PDB file of C-alpha atoms in Angstrom:
ATOM      1  CA  MET G   8       0.017  -0.002   0.008  1.00  0.00           C
ATOM      2  CA  ILE G   9       2.908   2.403   0.733  1.00  0.00           C
ATOM      3  CA  TYR G  10       4.015   2.314  -2.940  1.00  0.00           C
ATOM      4  CA  LEU G  11       0.499   3.026  -4.107  1.00  0.00           C
ATOM      5  CA  TYR G  12       0.110   6.049  -1.913  1.00  0.00           C
ATOM      6  CA  ALA G  13       3.685   7.173  -2.739  1.00  0.00           C
ATOM      7  CA  ALA G  14       2.902   7.060  -6.442  1.00  0.00           C
ATOM      8  CA  TYR G  15      -0.306   9.094  -6.078  1.00  0.00           C
ATOM      9  CA  ALA G  16       1.391  11.566  -3.693  1.00  0.00           C
ATOM     10  CA  ALA G  17       4.421  11.943  -6.039  1.00  0.00           C
ATOM     11  CA  THR G  18       2.104  12.607  -9.003  1.00  0.00           C
ATOM     12  CA  TRP G  19       0.331  15.449  -7.248  1.00  0.00           C
ATOM     13  CA  THR G  20       3.535  16.783  -5.790  1.00  0.00           C
ATOM     14  CA  ILE G  21       4.978  17.090  -9.295  1.00  0.00           C
ATOM     15  CA  HIS G  22       1.837  18.793 -10.654  1.00  0.00           C
ATOM     16  CA  ILE G  23       1.465  21.194  -7.718  1.00  0.00           C
ATOM     17  CA  THR G  24       5.142  22.163  -7.817  1.00  0.00           C
ATOM     18  CA  TYR G  25       4.830  22.905 -11.552  1.00  0.00           C
ATOM     19  CA  LEU G  26       1.625  24.993 -11.013  1.00  0.00           C
ATOM     20  CA  ALA G  27       3.356  26.950  -8.198  1.00  0.00           C
ATOM     21  CA  TRP G  28       6.312  27.636 -10.543  1.00  0.00           C
ATOM     22  CA  VAL G  29       3.909  28.892 -13.304  1.00  0.00           C
ATOM     23  CA  LEU G  30       2.179  31.116 -10.745  1.00  0.00           C
ATOM     24  CA  LEU G  31       5.540  32.518  -9.652  1.00  0.00           C
ATOM     25  CA  ARG G  32       6.515  33.276 -13.246  1.00  0.00           C
ATOM     26  CA  TYR G  33       3.125  34.957 -13.801  1.00  0.00           C
ATOM     27  CA  ARG G  34       3.673  37.181 -10.703  1.00  0.00           C
ATOM     28  CA  ARG G  35       7.193  38.097 -11.869  1.00  0.00           C
ATOM     29  CA  LEU G  36       5.833  38.998 -15.318  1.00  0.00           C
ATOM     30  CA  ARG G  37       3.048  41.155 -13.795  1.00  0.00           C
ATOM     31  CA  ARG G  38       5.736  42.997 -11.850  1.00  0.00           C
ATOM     32  CA  GLU G  39       7.768  43.516 -15.065  1.00  0.00           C
ATOM     33  CA  ILE G  40       4.657  44.886 -16.844  1.00  0.00           C
ATOM     34  CA  TYR G  41       4.079  47.283 -13.982  1.00  0.00           C
ATOM     35  CA  GLU G  42       7.687  48.511 -14.148  1.00  0.00           C
ATOM     36  CA  LEU G  43       7.465  48.849 -17.872  1.00  0.00           C
ATOM     37  CA  ARG G  44       4.231  50.878 -17.665  1.00  0.00           C
ATOM     38  CA  LYS G  45       5.868  53.110 -15.060  1.00  0.00           C
ATOM     39  CA  ALA G  46       8.952  53.629 -17.296  1.00  0.00           C
ATOM     40  CA  VAL G  47       6.837  54.458 -20.360  1.00  0.00           C
ATOM     41  CA  ARG G  48       4.859  57.116 -18.409  1.00  0.00           C
TER      42      ARG G  48
ATOM     43  CA  MET W   3     -13.775  33.635 -22.514  1.00  0.00           C
ATOM     44  CA  LYS W   4     -12.878  35.059 -19.114  1.00  0.00           C
ATOM     45  CA  ARG W   5     -15.598  32.967 -17.446  1.00  0.00           C
ATOM     46  CA  ALA W   6     -14.820  29.846 -19.440  1.00  0.00           C
ATOM     47  CA  PHE W   7     -11.481  29.298 -17.676  1.00  0.00           C
ATOM     48  CA  PRO W   8     -12.794  29.055 -14.055  1.00  0.00           C
ATOM     49  CA  VAL W   9     -15.818  26.997 -15.159  1.00  0.00           C
ATOM     50  CA  PHE W  10     -13.585  24.550 -17.055  1.00  0.00           C
ATOM     51  CA  GLY W  11     -11.173  24.514 -14.106  1.00  0.00           C
ATOM     52  CA  LEU W  12     -13.950  23.640 -11.702  1.00  0.00           C
ATOM     53  CA  LEU W  13     -15.239  20.881 -14.011  1.00  0.00           C
ATOM     54  CA  THR W  14     -11.698  19.466 -14.295  1.00  0.00           C
ATOM     55  CA  LEU W  15     -11.295  19.512 -10.476  1.00  0.00           C
ATOM     56  CA  VAL W  16     -14.558  17.546 -10.107  1.00  0.00           C
ATOM     57  CA  LEU W  17     -13.477  15.054 -12.810  1.00  0.00           C
ATOM     58  CA  LEU W  18     -10.053  14.605 -11.235  1.00  0.00           C
ATOM     59  CA  SER W  19     -11.619  13.949  -7.805  1.00  0.00           C
ATOM     60  CA  PHE W  20     -14.025  11.408  -9.320  1.00  0.00           C
ATOM     61  CA  ALA W  21     -11.156   9.768 -11.255  1.00  0.00           C
ATOM     62  CA  LEU W  22      -9.104   9.540  -8.058  1.00  0.00           C
ATOM     63  CA  TYR W  23     -12.012   7.941  -6.227  1.00  0.00           C
ATOM     64  CA  GLU W  24     -12.570   5.458  -9.043  1.00  0.00           C
ATOM     65  CA  ALA W  25      -8.848   4.559  -9.218  1.00  0.00           C
ATOM     66  CA  LEU W  26      -8.369   4.055  -5.473  1.00  0.00           C
ATOM     67  CA  ILE W  27     -11.810   2.647  -4.423  1.00  0.00           C
ATOM     68  CA  GLY W  28     -14.090   2.070  -7.433  1.00  0.00           C
ATOM     69  CA  ALA W  29     -11.847  -0.135  -9.593  1.00  0.00           C
ATOM     70  CA  PRO W  30     -11.641  -3.839  -8.768  1.00  0.00           C
ATOM     71  CA  THR W  31      -8.475  -5.142  -7.107  1.00  0.00           C
ATOM     72  CA  GLU W  32      -6.168  -7.066  -9.437  1.00  0.00           C
ATOM     73  CA  ARG W  33      -5.739 -10.706  -8.483  1.00  0.00           C
ATOM     74  CA  THR W  34      -1.934 -11.159  -8.680  1.00  0.00           C
ATOM     75  CA  MET W  35      -0.529  -7.701  -7.965  1.00  0.00           C
ATOM     76  CA  GLY W  36      -3.149  -6.573  -5.478  1.00  0.00           C
ATOM     77  CA  GLU W  37      -3.584  -2.899  -4.516  1.00  0.00           C
ATOM     78  CA  VAL W  38      -0.314  -1.708  -6.072  1.00  0.00           C
ATOM     79  CA  GLN W  39      -1.816  -2.336  -9.541  1.00  0.00           C
ATOM     80  CA  ARG W  40      -3.885   0.792  -9.017  1.00  0.00           C
ATOM     81  CA  ILE W  41      -0.795   2.862  -9.914  1.00  0.00           C
ATOM     82  CA  PHE W  42      -1.568   1.724 -13.497  1.00  0.00           C
ATOM     83  CA  TYR W  43      -4.468   4.304 -13.701  1.00  0.00           C
ATOM     84  CA  TYR W  44      -2.185   7.276 -13.136  1.00  0.00           C
ATOM     85  CA  HIS W  45       0.838   5.768 -14.896  1.00  0.00           C
ATOM     86  CA  VAL W  46      -0.871   4.911 -18.191  1.00  0.00           C
ATOM     87  CA  SER W  47      -3.071   8.017 -18.214  1.00  0.00           C
ATOM     88  CA  SER W  48       0.006  10.180 -17.748  1.00  0.00           C
ATOM     89  CA  ALA W  49       1.901   8.358 -20.473  1.00  0.00           C
ATOM     90  CA  TRP W  50      -0.944   8.716 -23.009  1.00  0.00           C
ATOM     91  CA  THR W  51      -1.334  12.405 -22.156  1.00  0.00           C
ATOM     92  CA  ALA W  52       2.418  12.976 -22.573  1.00  0.00           C
ATOM     93  CA  PHE W  53       2.344  11.201 -25.975  1.00  0.00           C
ATOM     94  CA  LEU W  54      -0.528  13.402 -27.144  1.00  0.00           C
ATOM     95  CA  LEU W  55       1.272  16.556 -25.937  1.00  0.00           C
ATOM     96  CA  PHE W  56       4.481  15.561 -27.783  1.00  0.00           C
ATOM     97  CA  LEU W  57       2.423  14.852 -30.890  1.00  0.00           C
ATOM     98  CA  THR W  58       0.858  18.351 -30.621  1.00  0.00           C
ATOM     99  CA  ASN W  59       4.387  19.777 -30.150  1.00  0.00           C
ATOM    100  CA  PHE W  60       5.458  17.941 -33.324  1.00  0.00           C
ATOM    101  CA  ILE W  61       2.528  19.352 -35.365  1.00  0.00           C
ATOM    102  CA  ALA W  62       3.085  22.855 -34.016  1.00  0.00           C
ATOM    103  CA  SER W  63       6.797  22.651 -34.781  1.00  0.00           C
ATOM    104  CA  VAL W  64       6.117  21.555 -38.415  1.00  0.00           C
ATOM    105  CA  VAL W  65       3.602  24.403 -38.768  1.00  0.00           C
ATOM    106  CA  TYR W  66       6.156  26.844 -37.358  1.00  0.00           C
ATOM    107  CA  LEU W  67       8.862  25.605 -39.771  1.00  0.00           C
ATOM    108  CA  ALA W  68       6.418  25.852 -42.717  1.00  0.00           C
ATOM    109  CA  LYS W  69       4.796  29.220 -41.915  1.00  0.00           C
ATOM    110  CA  LYS W  70       7.002  30.897 -39.308  1.00  0.00           C
ATOM    111  CA  ASN W  71       3.886  31.436 -37.221  1.00  0.00           C
ATOM    112  CA  SER W  72       4.744  32.712 -33.723  1.00  0.00           C
ATOM    113  CA  LYS W  73       1.508  31.302 -32.240  1.00  0.00           C
ATOM    114  CA  ALA W  74       2.548  27.778 -33.431  1.00  0.00           C
ATOM    115  CA  ASP W  75       5.955  28.330 -31.832  1.00  0.00           C
ATOM    116  CA  ALA W  76       4.330  29.296 -28.560  1.00  0.00           C
ATOM    117  CA  VAL W  77       2.094  26.186 -28.701  1.00  0.00           C
ATOM    118  CA  ALA W  78       5.171  24.017 -29.347  1.00  0.00           C
ATOM    119  CA  ALA W  79       7.005  25.538 -26.362  1.00  0.00           C
ATOM    120  CA  VAL W  80       4.012  25.049 -24.040  1.00  0.00           C
ATOM    121  CA  THR W  81       3.126  21.441 -25.079  1.00  0.00           C
ATOM    122  CA  ALA W  82       6.762  20.341 -24.722  1.00  0.00           C
ATOM    123  CA  GLU W  83       6.892  21.770 -21.187  1.00  0.00           C
ATOM    124  CA  VAL W  84       3.597  20.153 -20.098  1.00  0.00           C
ATOM    125  CA  GLY W  85       4.607  16.953 -21.909  1.00  0.00           C
ATOM    126  CA  VAL W  86       7.791  16.781 -19.871  1.00  0.00           C
ATOM    127  CA  LEU W  87       5.673  17.281 -16.765  1.00  0.00           C
ATOM    128  CA  PHE W  88       3.487  14.240 -17.535  1.00  0.00           C
ATOM    129  CA  CYS W  89       6.448  12.210 -18.708  1.00  0.00           C
ATOM    130  CA  SER W  90       8.127  12.910 -15.351  1.00  0.00           C
ATOM    131  CA  VAL W  91       5.041  11.462 -13.608  1.00  0.00           C
ATOM    132  CA  VAL W  92       5.436   8.335 -15.793  1.00  0.00           C
ATOM    133  CA  LEU W  93       9.089   7.964 -14.849  1.00  0.00           C
ATOM    134  CA  VAL W  94       8.324   8.367 -11.133  1.00  0.00           C
ATOM    135  CA  THR W  95       5.219   6.169 -10.882  1.00  0.00           C
ATOM    136  CA  GLY W  96       6.816   3.395 -13.004  1.00  0.00           C
ATOM    137  CA  PRO W  97       9.595   2.512 -10.540  1.00  0.00           C
ATOM    138  CA  LEU W  98       7.155   2.869  -7.613  1.00  0.00           C
ATOM    139  CA  TRP W  99       5.077   0.117  -9.295  1.00  0.00           C
ATOM    140  CA  ALA W 100       8.150  -1.938 -10.293  1.00  0.00           C
ATOM    141  CA  ARG W 101       9.726  -2.157  -6.804  1.00  0.00           C
ATOM    142  CA  PRO W 102       6.966  -4.285  -5.183  1.00  0.00           C
ATOM    143  CA  VAL W 103       6.091  -6.195  -8.366  1.00  0.00           C
ATOM    144  CA  TRP W 104       9.544  -6.895  -9.964  1.00  0.00           C
ATOM    145  CA  GLY W 105      11.641  -6.431  -6.841  1.00  0.00           C
ATOM    146  CA  ILE W 106      13.733  -3.729  -8.576  1.00  0.00           C
ATOM    147  CA  TRP W 107      13.290   0.023  -9.121  1.00  0.00           C
ATOM    148  CA  TRP W 108      14.658   0.119 -12.662  1.00  0.00           C
ATOM    149  CA  THR W 109      15.936  -2.055 -15.428  1.00  0.00           C
ATOM    150  CA  TRP W 110      17.539  -0.971 -18.751  1.00  0.00           C
ATOM    151  CA  ASP W 111      14.932  -2.650 -20.931  1.00  0.00           C
ATOM    152  CA  MET W 112      13.700  -1.187 -24.202  1.00  0.00           C
ATOM    153  CA  ARG W 113      10.432   0.503 -23.056  1.00  0.00           C
ATOM    154  CA  LEU W 114      11.973   2.015 -19.922  1.00  0.00           C
ATOM    155  CA  THR W 115      15.142   3.210 -21.634  1.00  0.00           C
ATOM    156  CA  LEU W 116      13.295   4.723 -24.600  1.00  0.00           C
ATOM    157  CA  THR W 117      10.980   6.573 -22.241  1.00  0.00           C
ATOM    158  CA  LEU W 118      13.928   7.971 -20.374  1.00  0.00           C
ATOM    159  CA  VAL W 119      15.469   9.014 -23.731  1.00  0.00           C
ATOM    160  CA  LEU W 120      12.213  10.698 -24.701  1.00  0.00           C
ATOM    161  CA  TRP W 121      12.198  12.660 -21.459  1.00  0.00           C
ATOM    162  CA  LEU W 122      15.851  13.667 -21.941  1.00  0.00           C
ATOM    163  CA  ILE W 123      15.174  14.826 -25.537  1.00  0.00           C
ATOM    164  CA  TYR W 124      12.355  17.124 -24.445  1.00  0.00           C
ATOM    165  CA  VAL W 125      14.259  18.355 -21.363  1.00  0.00           C
ATOM    166  CA  SER W 126      17.154  19.329 -23.696  1.00  0.00           C
ATOM    167  CA  TYR W 127      14.503  20.990 -25.974  1.00  0.00           C
ATOM    168  CA  LEU W 128      13.391  23.130 -22.985  1.00  0.00           C
ATOM    169  CA  VAL W 129      16.996  23.885 -21.957  1.00  0.00           C
ATOM    170  CA  LEU W 130      17.700  25.008 -25.496  1.00  0.00           C
ATOM    171  CA  ARG W 131      14.667  27.308 -25.518  1.00  0.00           C
ATOM    172  CA  ARG W 132      15.524  28.714 -22.124  1.00  0.00           C
ATOM    173  CA  PHE W 133      19.210  29.449 -22.590  1.00  0.00           C
ATOM    174  CA  SER W 134      19.891  29.933 -26.268  1.00  0.00           C
ATOM    175  CA  THR W 135      20.348  33.527 -27.290  1.00  0.00           C
ATOM    176  CA  SER W 136      20.492  32.795 -31.044  1.00  0.00           C
ATOM    177  CA  SER W 137      17.880  34.381 -33.287  1.00  0.00           C
ATOM    178  CA  GLN W 138      17.360  30.914 -34.765  1.00  0.00           C
ATOM    179  CA  THR W 139      16.406  29.272 -31.427  1.00  0.00           C
ATOM    180  CA  ALA W 140      12.826  28.601 -32.476  1.00  0.00           C
ATOM    181  CA  VAL W 141      13.932  26.929 -35.726  1.00  0.00           C
ATOM    182  CA  ILE W 142      16.552  24.736 -34.004  1.00  0.00           C
ATOM    183  CA  ALA W 143      13.991  23.809 -31.284  1.00  0.00           C
ATOM    184  CA  ALA W 144      11.420  22.889 -33.959  1.00  0.00           C
ATOM    185  CA  ALA W 145      13.977  20.678 -35.669  1.00  0.00           C
ATOM    186  CA  LEU W 146      14.919  19.004 -32.377  1.00  0.00           C
ATOM    187  CA  SER W 147      11.240  18.358 -31.613  1.00  0.00           C
ATOM    188  CA  ILE W 148      10.888  16.429 -34.876  1.00  0.00           C
ATOM    189  CA  PHE W 149      13.700  14.073 -33.736  1.00  0.00           C
ATOM    190  CA  GLY W 150      11.969  13.810 -30.356  1.00  0.00           C
ATOM    191  CA  ALA W 151       8.662  12.884 -31.934  1.00  0.00           C
ATOM    192  CA  VAL W 152      10.291   9.910 -33.699  1.00  0.00           C
ATOM    193  CA  ASP W 153      10.892   8.398 -30.236  1.00  0.00           C
ATOM    194  CA  VAL W 154       7.160   8.505 -29.332  1.00  0.00           C
ATOM    195  CA  PRO W 155       6.045   5.563 -31.588  1.00  0.00           C
ATOM    196  CA  LEU W 156       9.261   3.700 -30.626  1.00  0.00           C
ATOM    197  CA  VAL W 157       8.221   3.934 -26.953  1.00  0.00           C
ATOM    198  CA  TYR W 158       4.656   2.987 -27.644  1.00  0.00           C
ATOM    199  CA  PHE W 159       5.347  -0.028 -29.879  1.00  0.00           C
ATOM    200  CA  SER W 160       8.474  -1.240 -28.050  1.00  0.00           C
ATOM    201  CA  ILE W 161       6.478  -3.779 -25.969  1.00  0.00           C
ATOM    202  CA  TRP W 162       5.148  -5.329 -29.220  1.00  0.00           C
ATOM    203  CA  TYR W 163       8.355  -5.532 -31.144  1.00  0.00           C
ATOM    204  CA  PHE W 164      10.998  -6.130 -28.437  1.00  0.00           C
ATOM    205  CA  ARG W 165      11.402  -8.597 -25.604  1.00  0.00           C
ATOM    206  CA  THR W 166      10.955  -6.373 -22.588  1.00  0.00           C
ATOM    207  CA  GLN W 167      10.385  -6.774 -18.866  1.00  0.00           C
ATOM    208  CA  HIS W 168       7.607  -4.228 -19.093  1.00  0.00           C
ATOM    209  CA  PRO W 169       4.157  -5.841 -18.920  1.00  0.00           C
ATOM    210  CA  SER W 170       2.843  -7.026 -22.314  1.00  0.00           C
ATOM    211  CA  PRO W 171      -0.064  -4.972 -23.753  1.00  0.00           C
ATOM    212  CA  VAL W 172      -3.297  -5.295 -21.854  1.00  0.00           C
ATOM    213  CA  ILE W 173      -4.943  -2.776 -24.183  1.00  0.00           C
ATOM    214  CA  GLY W 174      -5.486  -3.139 -27.920  1.00  0.00           C
ATOM    215  CA  ARG W 175      -4.046  -6.117 -29.781  1.00  0.00           C
ATOM    216  CA  GLY W 176      -4.041  -9.179 -27.511  1.00  0.00           C
ATOM    217  CA  GLY W 177      -5.174  -7.152 -24.520  1.00  0.00           C
ATOM    218  CA  SER W 178      -7.096  -8.672 -21.685  1.00  0.00           C
ATOM    219  CA  LEU W 179      -8.017  -5.712 -19.478  1.00  0.00           C
ATOM    220  CA  ASP W 180     -11.173  -6.139 -17.399  1.00  0.00           C
ATOM    221  CA  ALA W 181     -14.137  -4.001 -18.622  1.00  0.00           C
ATOM    222  CA  ARG W 182     -14.419  -2.203 -15.295  1.00  0.00           C
ATOM    223  CA  MET W 183     -10.706  -1.372 -15.213  1.00  0.00           C
ATOM    224  CA  TRP W 184     -10.980  -0.113 -18.825  1.00  0.00           C
ATOM    225  CA  HIS W 185     -13.758   2.234 -17.669  1.00  0.00           C
ATOM    226  CA  VAL W 186     -11.700   3.580 -14.778  1.00  0.00           C
ATOM    227  CA  LEU W 187      -8.665   3.994 -16.992  1.00  0.00           C
ATOM    228  CA  LEU W 188     -10.668   6.010 -19.495  1.00  0.00           C
ATOM    229  CA  ILE W 189     -12.085   8.219 -16.744  1.00  0.00           C
ATOM    230  CA  ASN W 190      -8.603   8.916 -15.443  1.00  0.00           C
ATOM    231  CA  TRP W 191      -7.288   9.634 -18.969  1.00  0.00           C
ATOM    232  CA  ALA W 192     -10.194  12.030 -19.632  1.00  0.00           C
ATOM    233  CA  ALA W 193      -9.503  13.792 -16.298  1.00  0.00           C
ATOM    234  CA  PHE W 194      -5.766  14.046 -17.130  1.00  0.00           C
ATOM    235  CA  LEU W 195      -6.498  15.324 -20.623  1.00  0.00           C
ATOM    236  CA  CYS W 196      -8.731  18.080 -19.223  1.00  0.00           C
ATOM    237  CA  PHE W 197      -6.057  18.957 -16.629  1.00  0.00           C
ATOM    238  CA  ALA W 198      -3.350  19.042 -19.329  1.00  0.00           C
ATOM    239  CA  PHE W 199      -5.532  21.267 -21.463  1.00  0.00           C
ATOM    240  CA  LEU W 200      -6.121  23.638 -18.564  1.00  0.00           C
ATOM    241  CA  ILE W 201      -2.357  23.881 -17.818  1.00  0.00           C
ATOM    242  CA  CYS W 202      -1.574  24.409 -21.532  1.00  0.00           C
ATOM    243  CA  TRP W 203      -4.250  27.089 -21.749  1.00  0.00           C
ATOM    244  CA  SER W 204      -2.868  29.144 -18.822  1.00  0.00           C
ATOM    245  CA  ARG W 205       0.700  28.452 -19.814  1.00  0.00           C
ATOM    246  CA  TYR W 206      -0.008  29.601 -23.400  1.00  0.00           C
ATOM    247  CA  ARG W 207      -1.480  32.869 -22.132  1.00  0.00           C
ATOM    248  CA  LEU W 208       1.600  33.330 -19.982  1.00  0.00           C
ATOM    249  CA  GLU W 209       3.958  32.560 -22.870  1.00  0.00           C
ATOM    250  CA  ARG W 210       2.235  35.129 -25.146  1.00  0.00           C
ATOM    251  CA  LEU W 211       2.362  37.736 -22.366  1.00  0.00           C
ATOM    252  CA  ARG W 212       6.052  37.006 -21.774  1.00  0.00           C
ATOM    253  CA  ARG W 213       6.805  37.460 -25.493  1.00  0.00           C
ATOM    254  CA  ASP W 214       4.887  40.742 -25.586  1.00  0.00           C
ATOM    255  CA  VAL W 215       6.798  42.049 -22.544  1.00  0.00           C
ATOM    256  CA  GLU W 216      10.143  41.009 -24.086  1.00  0.00           C
ATOM    257  CA  GLU W 217       9.267  42.754 -27.338  1.00  0.00           C
ATOM    258  CA  THR W 218       8.261  45.970 -25.528  1.00  0.00           C
ATOM    259  CA  GLN W 219      11.430  45.843 -23.423  1.00  0.00           C
ATOM    260  CA  ALA W 220      13.550  45.472 -26.537  1.00  0.00           C
ATOM    261  CA  LEU W 221      11.723  48.281 -28.265  1.00  0.00           C
ATOM    262  CA  GLU W 222      12.133  50.530 -25.212  1.00  0.00           C
ATOM    263  CA  ALA W 223      15.846  49.687 -25.014  1.00  0.00           C
ATOM    264  CA  LEU W 224      16.180  50.723 -28.686  1.00  0.00           C
ATOM    265  CA  LEU W 225      14.341  53.993 -28.264  1.00  0.00           C
ATOM    266  CA  GLU W 226      15.753  55.143 -24.989  1.00  0.00           C
ATOM    267  CA  PRO W 227      19.396  56.166 -25.844  1.00  0.00           C
ATOM    268  CA  ARG W 228      18.200  58.382 -28.704  1.00  0.00           C
ATOM    269  CA  GLY W 229      15.763  60.202 -26.472  1.00  0.00           C
ATOM    270  CA  VAL W 230      12.794  59.342 -28.703  1.00  0.00           C
ATOM    271  CA  ARG W 231      10.430  58.934 -25.739  1.00  0.00           C
TER     272      ARG W 231
END
């Protein structure tokens, strides 16, 4: 049973880590857009 | 369009929860392997999803090479990234199934080795896209993805044409998968496909936004020293 739960937990750990990384990139990009808008003004 | 994303996201979450319930509780227990066989539902679904993403990457790369369409290039970049994500799940869940069933984590047989090679090809594709500063990066990446795509049918058909330790096909030709297990597998695959589509959707929007920002930054850098602003 431990291998079964480990496989399911590993799957969701991989997916959630990736989603968190995407979210982080999105935030960084939003900050860059904000800086860019400030520079253009 | 703005409302479609959260609605689809919610539906995917419901489907993923139902698929998880079916895989862990609903599906019948396999006679020889027991409970550990349930890894199959995530392992196979992830593999099929990865194959489909790599196929999309291949089509988008060919379109990019033919038409130099930047949207096709963005689709190629996104599908390769999400494909690597699902292929990573395959490479992690596989050994977790193999350890209790075969008694070993890994063996260098054809199916396993080719899957690892597939993963490495697409990881190198992503590394190339991330760190190359050449103006021809997209073209080189598209060419590399065509080589990567050749490995997909090799991985898929390896259990038919080579003697491998990997279980023989239970689906398709000569398959003997129980009808209820088939049903659970298809639910899990559908859930993973929706999830992959959702990730690709948001990742595509992010990719387009990133390219727009980079273009604006480059334009601004060009204009600034001359005092055009």
